[in-house]
Amino acid sequence: MSALVSLAAAAESHAPVVAPVEADGAFTLLWLIIALPAAGAAILLLGGKLTDAWGHLLGTATAFGSFILSVVVFVQLLGRADDDRQIAQHLWTWFSVGGLDVEMDLLYDPLSALFLLLITGVGSLIFLYSNGYMAHDPRRRRFFAYLNLFMAAMLMLVLAENYVGLFLGWEGVGLASYLLIGFWQHKPTAAAAAKKAFVINRVGDMGLSLAIFLMFVTFGTVSFTGVSELAPGATETTLNWIGVLLLVGACGKSAQVPLQAWLLDAMEGPTPVSALIHAATMVTAGVYLVVRSNFIFDLAPTARTAVVVVGTVTLLFGAVIGCAKDDIKKVLAGSTMSQIGYMMLAAGLGPAGYAFAIFHLLAHGAFKANMFLGAGSVMHAMDDDVDMRHYGALSKALPVTFLTFAMGYLAIIGFPGFSGFWSKDKIIEVALTENWVVGLCALLGAGITGFYMTRLMLMTFFTEKRWADGVHPHESPAVMTIPLIVLAALSVVSGVLLLNDWIVDVLTPVIGHTPHVEPPIPAIGISALAVVVVAIGVFAAWWFVGRDEVPREAPEDVSFVTRAGRADLYGDAINDTLVVAPGMVAVRSAVAADKSLVDGAFGGGGTTVTGVGIGLRRLQTGYVRSYALSVLAGALLLVLTLVAVNL
């Protein structure tokens, strides 16, 4: 990775340390953005059956309330000068231990502002959609309580002014994710998927917590402003360790290699969960963490290289998995893994890529939420069947779902004019400039994306009808299709964020100056090359899928790559071999040692005392003559001992 941006260049682009100003005006309502969904969760969880009839309406209203407030404060933010766009709101002192003082403070700046709009905007549409999707679920009120809990935690994560507050939100979304993935806990697969996600994410959380500990030891503070100001004075080794530990945390939450195995199983949760948590918001938390910690990664070249490697491997890893799946949600899950790999790759490229990582994150939030909800609409029409081999010819039966899904499809493959064309091409452009190997991998990923997404479109909406008897596809109700229409529109127009480099300029106070890159070929040539590569992927999908009849059952005689993709590239097998199996051996050995050594030592001592007691008990006969004889024998022994000593 020698061609990555140099440490000197990164230092020059480093965002200046600007102390945030105290919140005033509309910014004093920042706390309310978190409080609304938190209150909704509390009311719905504590109110019990009293809120069953209207709980879903309250949950949706609190989400829309947070969105309206987010828009208001964002407009206020744009009215300020560039050097006056970091605003802090002090709530209270959270705790003070030794030399560590942690305030419950909020930080509102352009980065958190964009995330607020994504979380509350896309989230509100998903809440609205859930009113129809979960209409007949007997635990609907609890579902909306968990959604509110998730939104409150995610908002805390991106509004926190320090790493401990971020960690609070981080753990909150982990808890909410566990509850929502396993919401249909009567299904063993859902319960197992929730547990798997929870355990793997705890591995990532250990990395994040260790990074926070190391920050405190090194800098004496965990606030973003404090760490940013003091980071240039730390050693490169320390900064690299902090960066790598932050990356471990990001890998867990954002399903990046090697902590990616939980994401596909997480599709066992209701489809709105997949859209909100596993497409638009929670899985992007790792990207937020890296970009928010730019003041660490700018000065930690080894850690940045690790981010690039992880992102590059994951974008290909997820794309290959997406090619082999027949479950429509798992295709989209593999796609999510891959697209977040693009974001991590861009973030790892440092100042040249931070803005484009966030640009792709925002565009992806719209078109992937659109497609996940579209998949839910298809499942709604097909009696909850998720197997694309049982679909076909649904474009006419589900016209709104088809057209809106098609907008997301064109966006993700990078069709010219759609949001993904602008956001992904910028990442490819920067990657080719910084390191041609990484750039070619990103370009290859775009071609594979064209293949698996076209395969999904063909198997679902085109090709011949393969419905089971008794299935009568029907369009979803308006409460579900209206969010699809809005998200489809966002999938088309999100590219406007790049007009006049708006996304770059607005993020400058947070990420510093974005250096201009000179790609090896003109930018228009890179875009044309990307379109050609995607077109090859689209054609390959038509050649292998669209021309022939699609069998209702997956063929067994397939290539090694397909078998590997169906097995999630053996992620579970690798984890079992490297972690689970050795862990089980260690646990069994510890149990055996506990039984033989610890239990043996304590048990042996008890057995010895018991034996002595039994022996002494035999001397207690109850006869006076026996006791008199014992006294006489003792007296004689004492006399003989004294005589022997005197002699």
Coordinates of C-alpha atoms in Angstrom, one line a residue, residues 450-451 454 534-545:
G450 CA -24.2 -5.6 -11.9
F451 CA -24.3 -9.4 -12.2
T454 CA -29.6 -8.2 -12.5
V534 CA -21.2 -3.0 -15.1
A535 CA -22.7 -3.7 -18.5
I536 CA -20.6 -6.8 -18.8
G537 CA -22.0 -8.0 -15.4
V538 CA -25.6 -7.2 -16.5
F539 CA -25.1 -9.1 -19.8
A540 CA -23.5 -12.1 -18.0
A541 CA -26.6 -12.3 -15.7
W542 CA -28.9 -12.3 -18.7
W543 CA -26.7 -14.9 -20.4
F544 CA -26.7 -17.3 -17.5
V545 CA -30.2 -16.6 -16.0

